[in-house]
Short mmCIF file of C-alpha atoms in Angstrom, two decimals:
data_model
loop_
_atom_site.label_atom_id
_atom_site.label_comp_id
_atom_site.label_asym_id
_atom_site.label_seq_id
_atom_site.Cartn_x
_atom_site.Cartn_y
_atom_site.Cartn_z
CA GLY T 1 -118.64 44.48 160.59
CA GLN T 2 -119.54 41.01 161.64
CA ASN T 3 -119.80 40.24 165.32
CA ILE T 4 -120.62 37.34 167.62
CA ASP T 5 -121.10 38.07 171.33
CA GLN T 6 -121.01 35.53 174.14
CA PRO T 7 -120.30 35.87 177.85
CA THR T 8 -116.64 35.28 178.61
CA GLU T 9 -117.15 32.97 181.54
CA MET T 10 -119.96 31.27 183.47
CA THR T 11 -120.03 29.13 186.59
CA ALA T 12 -122.60 26.47 187.41
CA THR T 13 -123.09 23.59 189.83
CA GLU T 14 -122.93 19.91 189.01
CA GLY T 15 -126.43 18.56 188.33
CA ALA T 16 -127.87 21.99 187.55
CA ILE T 17 -128.96 23.65 184.29
CA VAL T 18 -127.07 26.42 182.52
CA GLN T 19 -127.96 28.59 179.52
CA ILE T 20 -125.21 30.12 177.39
CA ASN T 21 -126.36 33.00 175.21
CA CYS T 22 -125.05 34.13 171.84
CA THR T 23 -126.02 37.21 169.85
CA TYR T 24 -124.84 37.82 166.34
CA GLN T 25 -124.67 40.48 163.66
CA THR T 26 -123.51 39.05 160.35
CA SER T 27 -123.74 39.70 156.63
CA GLY T 28 -126.44 37.18 155.89
CA PHE T 29 -127.28 34.01 157.76
CA ASN T 30 -126.85 30.42 156.69
CA GLY T 31 -127.04 28.62 160.00
CA LEU T 32 -125.66 28.74 163.52
CA PHE T 33 -123.37 26.16 165.11
CA TRP T 34 -122.35 25.38 168.66
CA TYR T 35 -119.03 23.70 169.36
CA GLN T 36 -117.51 22.43 172.59
CA GLN T 37 -113.79 22.89 173.18
CA HIS T 38 -111.95 21.39 176.14
CA ALA T 39 -108.78 23.16 177.20
CA GLY T 40 -105.91 22.42 174.81
CA GLU T 41 -108.10 20.40 172.48
CA ALA T 42 -109.88 20.98 169.17
CA PRO T 43 -113.52 22.08 168.94
CA THR T 44 -116.12 19.35 168.52
CA PHE T 45 -119.53 19.88 166.92
CA LEU T 46 -122.55 20.03 169.22
CA SER T 47 -125.51 21.43 167.29
CA TYR T 48 -126.77 23.24 164.21
CA ASN T 49 -129.79 25.55 163.88
CA VAL T 50 -131.02 27.18 160.71
CA LEU T 51 -134.73 27.56 161.49
CA ASP T 52 -136.25 29.28 164.51
CA GLY T 53 -136.96 27.11 167.48
CA LEU T 54 -135.44 24.56 169.79
CA GLU T 55 -133.31 21.58 168.77
CA GLU T 56 -132.90 18.97 171.50
CA LYS T 57 -130.10 16.45 171.59
CA GLY T 58 -129.87 14.54 174.84
CA ARG T 59 -128.72 16.79 177.69
CA PHE T 60 -127.96 19.61 175.26
CA SER T 61 -130.50 21.83 173.47
CA SER T 62 -129.98 24.81 171.19
CA PHE T 63 -132.43 27.58 170.41
CA LEU T 64 -132.47 30.09 167.58
CA SER T 65 -134.37 33.32 166.90
CA ARG T 66 -133.28 34.74 163.56
CA SER T 67 -135.34 37.92 163.93
CA LYS T 68 -133.52 38.71 167.18
CA GLY T 69 -130.09 37.51 166.05
CA TYR T 70 -130.02 35.33 169.14
CA SER T 71 -129.27 31.77 170.14
CA TYR T 72 -128.71 29.88 173.35
CA LEU T 73 -127.23 26.55 174.31
CA LEU T 74 -128.95 24.83 177.23
CA LEU T 75 -127.06 22.21 179.18
CA LYS T 76 -129.03 20.06 181.62
CA GLU T 77 -127.90 17.72 184.40
CA LEU T 78 -124.44 19.23 184.34
CA GLN T 79 -121.48 16.92 184.78
CA MET T 80 -117.91 17.80 185.66
CA LYS T 81 -116.83 16.75 182.16
CA ASP T 82 -118.98 19.59 180.75
CA SER T 83 -116.34 22.05 181.97
CA ALA T 84 -115.13 23.48 178.66
CA SER T 85 -115.45 26.46 176.37
CA TYR T 86 -118.57 26.68 174.22
CA LEU T 87 -118.19 28.48 170.91
CA CYS T 88 -121.01 29.96 168.88
CA ALA T 89 -120.40 30.31 165.12
CA VAL T 90 -122.56 31.66 162.31
CA LYS T 91 -122.30 30.98 158.58
CA ASP T 92 -122.64 34.25 156.70
CA SER T 93 -123.92 34.90 153.18
CA ASN T 94 -120.62 33.59 151.74
CA TYR T 95 -120.87 30.39 153.82
CA GLN T 96 -117.90 31.52 155.90
CA LEU T 97 -118.03 30.62 159.59
CA ILE T 98 -117.83 33.64 161.87
CA TRP T 99 -116.72 32.54 165.33
CA GLY T 100 -117.37 33.89 168.76
CA ALA T 101 -114.56 33.91 171.31
CA GLY T 102 -116.31 31.26 173.36
CA THR T 103 -117.81 31.01 176.83
CA LYS T 104 -115.71 29.25 179.43
CA LEU T 105 -118.01 27.14 181.58
CA ILE T 106 -116.77 26.17 185.02
CA ILE T 107 -118.65 23.39 186.81
CA LYS T 108 -118.36 23.22 190.58
CA PRO T 109 -119.23 20.15 192.68
CA ASP W 1 -112.09 5.46 162.02
CA ALA W 2 -112.38 8.38 159.64
CA MET W 3 -110.58 11.34 161.07
CA VAL W 4 -108.48 14.48 160.75
CA ILE W 5 -104.84 14.03 161.76
CA GLN W 6 -102.34 16.76 162.51
CA ASN W 7 -98.61 16.40 162.92
CA PRO W 8 -96.79 17.24 164.99
CA ARG W 9 -98.99 17.89 168.03
CA TYR W 10 -96.36 20.17 169.51
CA GLN W 11 -93.78 22.13 167.52
CA VAL W 12 -91.03 24.36 168.83
CA THR W 13 -89.23 26.58 166.36
CA GLN W 14 -86.80 29.44 166.57
CA PHE W 15 -87.61 33.01 165.68
CA GLY W 16 -87.33 33.32 161.89
CA LYS W 17 -86.82 29.60 161.21
CA PRO W 18 -89.32 28.23 158.68
CA VAL W 19 -91.73 25.60 159.91
CA THR W 20 -94.29 23.35 158.20
CA LEU W 21 -97.38 21.91 159.86
CA SER W 22 -99.24 19.03 158.25
CA CYS W 23 -102.82 17.83 158.17
CA SER W 24 -104.35 14.74 156.65
CA GLN W 25 -107.91 13.49 156.47
CA THR W 26 -109.57 10.18 155.77
CA LEU W 27 -113.06 11.69 155.49
CA ASN W 28 -112.70 12.46 151.77
CA HIS W 29 -114.09 15.92 152.41
CA ASN W 30 -113.92 18.58 149.71
CA VAL W 31 -113.09 21.51 151.94
CA MET W 32 -110.06 21.93 154.19
CA TYR W 33 -109.39 24.85 156.52
CA TRP W 34 -106.47 26.21 158.51
CA TYR W 35 -107.22 28.21 161.64
CA GLN W 36 -105.01 30.00 164.13
CA GLN W 37 -106.31 30.12 167.70
CA LYS W 38 -104.75 31.99 170.59
CA SER W 39 -105.72 31.51 174.19
CA SER W 40 -109.34 32.49 174.99
CA GLN W 41 -109.86 33.81 171.48
CA ALA W 42 -112.02 32.75 168.56
CA PRO W 43 -110.41 30.59 165.90
CA LYS W 44 -109.11 32.84 163.11
CA LEU W 45 -109.45 31.47 159.58
CA LEU W 46 -106.19 31.70 157.64
CA PHE W 47 -107.02 29.80 154.44
CA HIS W 48 -109.41 27.31 153.03
CA TYR W 49 -109.47 25.06 149.98
CA TYR W 50 -112.49 23.87 148.09
CA ASP W 51 -110.93 20.93 146.28
CA LYS W 52 -107.84 22.60 144.82
CA ASP W 53 -109.32 26.09 144.75
CA PHE W 54 -107.34 28.15 147.24
CA ASN W 55 -108.96 30.93 149.24
CA ASN W 56 -106.79 33.29 151.23
CA GLU W 57 -108.37 35.44 153.92
CA ALA W 58 -107.71 39.13 153.32
CA ASP W 59 -105.95 39.67 156.63
CA THR W 60 -103.77 36.54 156.57
CA PRO W 61 -100.13 37.70 156.68
CA ASP W 62 -97.89 36.91 153.69
CA ASN W 63 -95.69 35.00 156.13
CA PHE W 64 -98.26 32.19 155.99
CA GLN W 65 -98.54 29.95 152.95
CA SER W 66 -100.48 26.78 152.28
CA ARG W 67 -100.40 23.79 149.94
CA ARG W 68 -102.92 21.09 149.19
CA PRO W 69 -101.23 18.54 146.92
CA ASN W 70 -104.20 16.16 146.96
CA THR W 71 -107.59 15.65 148.62
CA SER W 72 -106.15 14.06 151.72
CA PHE W 73 -103.28 16.36 152.65
CA CYS W 74 -102.86 20.03 153.43
CA PHE W 75 -99.79 21.90 154.71
CA LEU W 76 -99.30 25.20 156.47
CA ASP W 77 -95.93 26.87 155.94
CA ILE W 78 -94.79 29.71 158.18
CA ARG W 79 -91.85 31.25 156.39
CA SER W 80 -90.38 33.38 159.17
CA PRO W 81 -92.15 32.75 162.47
CA GLY W 82 -92.35 35.63 164.90
CA LEU W 83 -93.16 35.53 168.59
CA GLY W 84 -96.71 36.62 167.74
CA ASP W 85 -97.23 33.47 165.69
CA ALA W 86 -97.14 31.27 168.77
CA ALA W 87 -100.61 29.73 168.86
CA MET W 88 -102.65 26.57 168.34
CA TYR W 89 -103.06 25.79 164.64
CA LEU W 90 -106.20 23.87 163.83
CA CYS W 91 -106.95 22.00 160.62
CA ALA W 92 -110.58 21.30 159.84
CA THR W 93 -112.52 19.65 157.04
CA SER W 94 -116.07 19.83 155.76
CA ARG W 95 -117.91 17.80 153.16
CA GLU W 96 -119.17 21.00 151.55
CA SER W 97 -119.13 24.66 152.47
CA ALA W 98 -122.94 24.90 152.31
CA SER W 99 -125.05 25.61 155.34
CA SER W 100 -125.65 22.43 157.25
CA TYR W 101 -122.25 20.83 156.98
CA GLU W 102 -120.26 21.06 160.16
CA GLN W 103 -116.49 21.23 160.33
CA TYR W 104 -114.45 18.38 161.73
CA PHE W 105 -111.30 19.43 163.53
CA GLY W 106 -107.98 17.76 163.99
CA PRO W 107 -106.35 17.77 167.45
CA GLY W 108 -104.28 20.85 166.58
CA THR W 109 -100.58 21.69 166.57
CA ARG W 110 -99.38 23.93 169.37
CA LEU W 111 -96.56 26.11 168.03
CA THR W 112 -94.01 27.68 170.33
CA VAL W 113 -91.56 30.26 168.97
CA THR W 114 -88.36 30.81 170.95
#
């Protein structure tokens, strides 16, 4: 079966750095996405990786290792507004998005 | 602004009473998706359309139906809602289904079944 694993919940301090990991086992691979979802709201797109390596976008960076079936989202200079769930999703060989359950990130002052 | 719109934002229905949720988009995207999401769970894909081609996920209950009368609009019909159908229903669009195209989500409709 297809599976995406992420930690259920993480806590970090305002101003710090946090890394959210994602491991996946899917039928084929056509890219990995990270989405942010605030409570009661819709997911919004953060990043896309299809090749190995690090993609940096402002305070957020995303890393991919296809051989390890592994990605992480790195959030720097954390702000209170970063408190949200972060969902990892992989496009499989049929271009269907397989979603993880998300990591709830709690930011403390 | 180009966007994905869902109406209503909150819907309360009675057990067994049919309900229709609507989604419209001004992005002119080819692909439209309906997801069901329950608290602290991954979004679950119910259907998607590539243009007018309808794709039903294998484990989507028969109680759920969908219509896409034109590029801009898509509807989700729940014929006989049960208590287990209470969830957030998310509509999303994508220019294409190929790799690099992300999905754009509407604000969702939160369905309560009484």
